Structures are given as C-alpha cells and as structure tokens.
Coordinates of C-alpha atoms in Angstrom, one line a residue:
M1486 CA -120.1 -153.5 -63.9
N1487 CA -116.5 -152.2 -63.8
I1488 CA -116.1 -150.7 -67.3
D1489 CA -112.5 -149.7 -66.6
K1490 CA -111.8 -153.5 -66.2
Y1491 CA -113.1 -154.0 -69.6
R1492 CA -110.9 -151.2 -71.0
M1493 CA -107.9 -153.0 -69.5
L1494 CA -108.9 -156.4 -70.8
L1495 CA -109.4 -155.0 -74.5
E1496 CA -105.9 -153.2 -74.3
A1497 CA -104.3 -156.6 -73.3
A1498 CA -106.1 -158.4 -76.0
D1499 CA -105.3 -155.7 -78.6
T1500 CA -101.6 -155.5 -77.7
G1501 CA -101.2 -159.3 -76.8
S1502 CA -99.4 -158.2 -73.6
L1503 CA -100.6 -157.9 -70.1
S1504 CA -97.5 -155.8 -69.2
K1505 CA -98.2 -153.2 -71.9
A1506 CA -101.9 -153.0 -70.6
A1507 CA -100.7 -152.6 -67.1
E1508 CA -98.2 -149.8 -68.0
K1509 CA -100.9 -148.0 -69.9
F1510 CA -103.3 -147.9 -67.0
G1511 CA -100.7 -147.4 -64.3
Y1512 CA -100.9 -150.9 -62.8
T1513 CA -98.3 -153.4 -61.9
P1514 CA -98.2 -156.7 -64.1
S1515 CA -99.5 -158.6 -61.1
G1516 CA -102.2 -156.2 -60.6
M1517 CA -103.1 -156.6 -64.2
V1518 CA -103.1 -160.4 -63.9
H1519 CA -105.5 -160.1 -60.8
I1520 CA -108.0 -157.9 -62.9
V1521 CA -108.1 -160.4 -65.7
N1522 CA -108.5 -163.3 -63.2
S1523 CA -111.4 -161.4 -61.5
L1524 CA -113.1 -160.9 -64.9
E1525 CA -112.7 -164.5 -65.8
Q1526 CA -114.3 -165.5 -62.4
E1527 CA -117.1 -163.1 -63.0
F1528 CA -117.8 -164.5 -66.5
S1529 CA -117.1 -168.1 -65.3
F1530 CA -114.9 -168.9 -68.3
P1531 CA -111.3 -168.1 -69.6
I1532 CA -111.0 -165.0 -71.7
L1533 CA -107.2 -164.9 -72.4
Q1534 CA -104.9 -167.8 -72.9
R1535 CA -101.3 -167.0 -71.7
S1536 CA -98.0 -168.1 -73.2
N1537 CA -94.4 -167.0 -73.1
K1538 CA -95.2 -164.9 -76.2
G1539 CA -98.0 -162.9 -74.6
V1540 CA -101.6 -163.3 -74.4
S1541 CA -104.5 -164.0 -76.9
L1542 CA -108.2 -164.4 -76.8
T1543 CA -109.8 -167.8 -76.1
A1544 CA -112.6 -168.8 -78.5
D1545 CA -115.1 -167.7 -75.8
G1546 CA -113.1 -164.4 -75.4
E1547 CA -113.5 -163.8 -79.2
R1548 CA -117.3 -164.1 -78.7
I1549 CA -117.6 -161.5 -75.9
V1550 CA -115.0 -158.9 -77.0
P1551 CA -117.3 -157.2 -79.6
I1552 CA -119.8 -156.8 -76.9
L1553 CA -117.3 -155.5 -74.4
R1554 CA -116.2 -152.9 -77.1
E1555 CA -119.8 -151.7 -77.5
I1556 CA -120.2 -151.2 -73.8
V1557 CA -116.9 -149.2 -73.6
K1558 CA -117.8 -147.3 -76.7
W1559 CA -121.2 -146.3 -75.4
D1560 CA -119.7 -145.4 -71.9
E1561 CA -117.3 -143.0 -73.7
Q1562 CA -120.0 -141.6 -75.8
L1563 CA -122.1 -140.8 -72.6
R1564 CA -119.2 -139.2 -71.0
Q1565 CA -118.5 -137.0 -74.0
V1566 CA -122.1 -136.0 -74.6
S1567 CA -122.6 -135.3 -71.0
S1568 CA -119.7 -133.0 -71.0
A1569 CA -120.7 -131.3 -74.2
I1570 CA -124.1 -130.6 -72.6
C1571 CA -122.2 -128.8 -70.0
G1572 CA -120.1 -126.9 -72.6
K1573 CA -117.0 -129.1 -72.4
I1574 CA -115.3 -131.3 -75.0
V1575 CA -113.4 -134.2 -73.2
G1576 CA -112.7 -137.8 -73.8
D1577 CA -110.5 -140.1 -76.0
I1578 CA -110.2 -140.4 -79.8
M1579 CA -108.7 -143.2 -81.6
V1580 CA -107.7 -142.5 -85.2
G1581 CA -106.6 -145.0 -87.8
S1582 CA -104.5 -143.6 -90.5
Y1583 CA -102.4 -144.1 -93.5
F1584 CA -98.6 -143.5 -92.7
S1585 CA -98.6 -140.6 -95.2
I1586 CA -101.6 -138.9 -93.6
A1587 CA -100.3 -139.4 -90.1
T1588 CA -96.9 -137.9 -91.1
N1589 CA -98.0 -134.9 -93.3
W1590 CA -101.4 -133.9 -92.0
L1591 CA -102.1 -135.1 -88.4
P1592 CA -99.2 -133.3 -86.4
E1593 CA -100.4 -129.8 -87.3
V1594 CA -104.2 -130.8 -86.9
I1595 CA -103.5 -132.4 -83.6
R1596 CA -101.4 -129.4 -82.4
R1597 CA -104.3 -127.0 -83.2
F1598 CA -106.9 -129.2 -81.8
H1599 CA -104.9 -129.7 -78.5
E1600 CA -104.6 -126.0 -78.0
D1601 CA -108.3 -125.6 -77.9
Y1602 CA -109.2 -128.9 -76.3
P1603 CA -106.5 -130.0 -74.0
N1604 CA -108.6 -132.6 -72.1
V1605 CA -109.1 -134.8 -75.2
R1606 CA -106.6 -137.5 -75.6
I1607 CA -105.7 -138.6 -79.1
S1608 CA -104.2 -141.9 -80.1
V1609 CA -103.2 -142.8 -83.8
I1610 CA -102.8 -146.3 -85.2
E1611 CA -101.1 -146.3 -88.6
G1612 CA -101.5 -149.1 -91.1
T1613 CA -102.4 -150.3 -94.6
H1614 CA -106.0 -149.9 -96.0
Q1615 CA -106.6 -153.5 -95.1
K1616 CA -105.6 -153.0 -91.5
L1617 CA -107.6 -149.8 -91.1
D1618 CA -110.7 -151.6 -92.6
Q1619 CA -110.1 -154.1 -89.9
L1620 CA -109.9 -151.5 -87.2
L1621 CA -113.3 -150.1 -88.3
H1622 CA -114.8 -153.6 -88.4
E1623 CA -113.6 -154.3 -84.8
Q1624 CA -114.7 -150.9 -83.7
R1625 CA -111.3 -150.1 -82.4
A1626 CA -111.0 -146.8 -84.1
D1627 CA -113.6 -143.8 -84.0
F1628 CA -112.7 -143.1 -87.6
C1629 CA -109.9 -143.9 -90.2
L1630 CA -108.1 -141.8 -92.6
F1631 CA -107.4 -143.5 -95.7
S1632 CA -108.5 -143.9 -99.4
Y1633 CA -111.9 -144.6 -100.9
P1634 CA -113.7 -146.9 -100.7
P1635 CA -114.1 -148.2 -97.1
E1636 CA -115.5 -151.5 -96.3
E1637 CA -119.3 -152.0 -96.4
G1638 CA -121.3 -150.4 -93.7
C1639 CA -119.1 -147.3 -93.4
S1640 CA -119.9 -143.6 -94.0
W1641 CA -117.4 -141.6 -96.0
I1642 CA -116.3 -138.0 -95.8
S1643 CA -114.1 -137.0 -98.8
L1644 CA -111.1 -134.7 -98.0
K1645 CA -108.8 -134.5 -101.0
R1646 CA -108.2 -136.1 -104.5
D1647 CA -104.6 -136.9 -104.3
P1648 CA -102.7 -137.5 -107.7
M1649 CA -101.0 -141.0 -108.1
V1650 CA -97.3 -140.6 -109.2
A1651 CA -94.6 -142.8 -110.5
I1652 CA -91.3 -142.9 -108.6
L1653 CA -88.2 -143.7 -110.5
P1654 CA -84.5 -143.8 -109.7
Q1655 CA -82.7 -140.8 -111.1
D1656 CA -80.9 -142.7 -113.8
H1657 CA -84.2 -144.2 -115.2
P1658 CA -84.5 -143.8 -119.0
L1659 CA -87.8 -141.9 -118.6
A1660 CA -86.7 -139.8 -115.7
E1661 CA -86.6 -136.6 -117.8
S1662 CA -90.1 -137.2 -119.1
T1663 CA -92.9 -134.9 -118.3
A1664 CA -95.2 -137.8 -117.4
F1665 CA -95.0 -141.6 -117.0
P1666 CA -97.2 -143.7 -119.1
I1667 CA -99.2 -146.1 -117.1
S1668 CA -98.6 -148.8 -119.7
E1669 CA -94.9 -148.8 -118.9
F1670 CA -95.7 -150.4 -115.5
D1671 CA -96.3 -153.6 -117.5
R1672 CA -92.6 -153.6 -118.5
E1673 CA -91.0 -152.7 -115.3
E1674 CA -90.0 -154.3 -112.0
I1675 CA -92.2 -152.7 -109.3
I1676 CA -91.3 -152.1 -105.5
M1677 CA -94.5 -152.6 -103.7
P1678 CA -95.2 -151.4 -100.1
A1679 CA -98.0 -152.6 -97.8
E1680 CA -96.6 -156.1 -97.5
G1681 CA -96.8 -156.6 -101.2
Y1682 CA -100.3 -155.3 -101.9
D1683 CA -100.7 -151.5 -101.8
Y1684 CA -104.4 -150.8 -102.1
D1685 CA -104.1 -147.6 -104.2
S1686 CA -101.4 -148.9 -106.6
M1687 CA -103.2 -152.2 -107.2
K1688 CA -106.5 -150.3 -108.0
V1689 CA -104.8 -148.3 -110.8
L1690 CA -102.9 -151.2 -112.3
S1691 CA -106.0 -153.4 -112.2
R1692 CA -107.9 -150.8 -114.0
Y1693 CA -105.5 -151.1 -116.9
N1694 CA -105.2 -154.9 -116.6
I1695 CA -101.6 -154.9 -115.5
T1696 CA -100.3 -157.6 -113.3
P1697 CA -97.3 -156.0 -111.6
K1698 CA -93.9 -157.8 -111.6
V1699 CA -93.1 -157.1 -107.9
S1700 CA -89.4 -157.4 -107.4
Y1701 CA -89.4 -156.5 -103.8
S1702 CA -92.1 -155.8 -101.2
T1703 CA -91.9 -153.9 -97.9
G1704 CA -94.2 -153.0 -95.1
E1705 CA -93.3 -149.4 -95.1
D1706 CA -93.6 -146.7 -97.8
H1707 CA -90.2 -144.9 -97.1
A1708 CA -88.3 -148.2 -97.2
A1709 CA -89.9 -148.9 -100.7
I1710 CA -88.8 -145.4 -101.8
A1711 CA -85.2 -146.2 -100.6
M1712 CA -85.2 -149.3 -102.6
I1713 CA -86.2 -147.4 -105.7
E1714 CA -83.4 -144.9 -105.0
A1715 CA -81.1 -147.8 -104.9
G1716 CA -82.2 -148.8 -108.4
L1717 CA -84.0 -152.0 -107.5
G1718 CA -87.2 -151.0 -109.4
I1719 CA -89.9 -148.3 -109.8
G1720 CA -93.0 -147.5 -107.7
L1721 CA -96.6 -146.2 -107.9
F1722 CA -97.7 -144.1 -104.9
N1723 CA -100.3 -141.4 -104.1
R1724 CA -98.4 -138.2 -104.1
L1725 CA -98.9 -137.5 -100.4
T1726 CA -96.8 -140.6 -99.6
T1727 CA -93.8 -139.1 -101.5
E1728 CA -93.9 -135.7 -99.9
R1729 CA -90.8 -136.4 -97.6
S1730 CA -88.9 -138.6 -100.2
G1731 CA -85.2 -137.8 -100.7
S1732 CA -83.6 -136.1 -103.8
G1733 CA -82.5 -139.6 -105.1
V1734 CA -85.7 -140.3 -106.9
V1735 CA -87.8 -138.6 -109.6
R1736 CA -91.6 -138.2 -109.2
L1737 CA -93.6 -138.1 -112.2
P1738 CA -97.4 -137.6 -112.9
L1739 CA -99.3 -140.5 -114.6
D1740 CA -100.4 -140.4 -118.2
P1741 CA -103.3 -140.6 -118.2
P1742 CA -103.8 -139.0 -114.7
E1743 CA -105.2 -141.2 -111.8
Y1744 CA -106.1 -140.3 -108.2
A1745 CA -106.7 -141.6 -104.9
E1746 CA -109.6 -140.0 -103.0
L1747 CA -108.5 -139.5 -99.4
G1748 CA -111.0 -139.2 -96.7
I1749 CA -112.6 -140.2 -93.4
A1750 CA -114.5 -143.4 -92.9
Y1751 CA -116.5 -144.4 -89.8
P1752 CA -119.1 -147.1 -89.1
S1753 CA -122.5 -145.9 -90.5
A1754 CA -124.3 -147.4 -87.5
K1755 CA -122.3 -145.2 -84.9
K1756 CA -122.5 -141.5 -84.5
L1757 CA -119.2 -139.7 -84.1
S1758 CA -118.5 -138.6 -80.3
P1759 CA -118.6 -134.9 -79.7
A1760 CA -114.8 -135.0 -79.5
A1761 CA -114.3 -136.9 -82.7
K1762 CA -116.8 -134.7 -84.6
Q1763 CA -114.9 -131.6 -83.4
F1764 CA -111.5 -133.1 -84.5
V1765 CA -113.0 -134.0 -88.0
K1766 CA -114.0 -130.4 -88.3
Y1767 CA -110.4 -129.3 -87.5
L1768 CA -109.1 -131.7 -90.0
R1769 CA -111.4 -130.6 -92.9
E1770 CA -110.5 -127.0 -92.2
Y1771 CA -106.8 -127.8 -92.2
I1772 CA -107.1 -129.6 -95.6
A1773 CA -109.3 -126.9 -97.1
G1774 CA -106.4 -124.6 -96.1

C-alpha cells in the first residue's frame, strides 16, 4: 500500500487538476497521470474522469475517497505521535478558516508557532461557514476556525465573543449615531457577503424576524465593504471582519448588542494530532493575549 499515491490522488480530486497535484508533490504531469493510472489498475475501476476542464471523481471514486482520507489521516497521526514520543513535533496541519480570522489572527500565530516548530507545515483554506463545515465533513481539515455552531458531530473550543456591527456609508442618516437599531435592517438595502448568505448576519436577522432586502451579494467580505463605501447599501458583520476596512465607512455597535462566538471545530470522533493540538494551544494563548 503506497499511501503517498493516495495523497496525490486526493490532491488531484480536491483541486480538480492533475497538474496542480503534480506540482505540489514535485512530479511531472505525465508522472502524475502514471500514478493515477496505476491506482486505477490496482483498484480495477476508474477513479477520476478527465476532461479539458480538469478531473473529477467518478461515482466509484466518490465511494472510496472517504476511506482513502481515513488511511492518509491515520498515517499522518501515526507519524506525528511516533515523533512526539521521541520528543519531536513534526507533520502537516490543514486549517480551515474564516477570511477574517486568517487575516487578523493566523499570521502572527503561525509566525510564533513556526519559530518553535519549523518542521510542521501549515496549510490554510479560507471560506464561508458552509464551506468550512463541508471541509470538516469530508475530513479535509484538521480543524476549522469560524463561528458557532459547527455541524453535528463536531467538538467545539470557544475562543472569543466577537460583537456584530453595522457598516454604513459615511453619508448615511444614522452615521453619527452611537448605535444602530437592529430593527433598521428591515428598512435598508443590505450588501451580503458569502455569496448572498452570510451565516452570522443571517443568524442575527432571523432572530429578529427580518428578511433582508439584499441589493448586492459578493463572495468576499472586503468587496462587500467597498460596495457599502460606494453607497450601494449597508452591511452587518462580526467586528473582526471589519478590522482592516477603510475610512470610507462607519462602524456602529448594534442595539441591542449581538455577538458571534468564534472558535475551533474539529470532528468529535477524531483526536487532534500532536502538531494540531500544539497549534491550538498557541492560538488560544494569542487570543487570550
């Protein structure tokens, strides 16, 4: 059993590209094709279907990929635990994260961690709450950094209660207010990130029975804030998301206050690897400040 081949196959399936997988593992594209072909011969059925747009899993490939992820995961766990027994922390960590957390928290945490554990490789996948839940479900991430609650079957480590805030253009009639009444969202056009369904914003609005009038949606938080700055609507965000927003918008607390609980989610059935457990420790220490 060649587990490195499984890693390469999973990378090709996740990226939809044999070339990207080949580049990551230092192979030529033709070498990568040979590896996939050899696995398909070993399993006696096609795993990937090729097209001019890339590769995707066949129906049979979909069935075996979760098993291959388990094998790769436990191989990585064995390697890390064996190294920890010998007094070393090594291995790979895959972190899923909100854009805001990846921008504002992770760079400094990764810097500190790398100074002490240079043999641990850290990869970060950014995305919406829905995407990060999917990463956990598919076991592609060791843990994810986002807002409560995670999907069923995940353990949760709380890090911080982050206030939700209203973002307004500077010339908005309520821009000089000390707080923004939540009821006002029922009268305003809203710029919605996360492809039109921001999890934290919708959770607040639903609690107050407000159906938002979404004037524009975007996949990226800072693009949404730029639209607000241009006067196309207002927004509702957790404050961490707005830390690097420009001076062309006004940030107001909500009345009554609302919060997004930010934290760490990981599959309850899985133990964090030694490297991941140590990284979580550094993250918690950084947030505690």
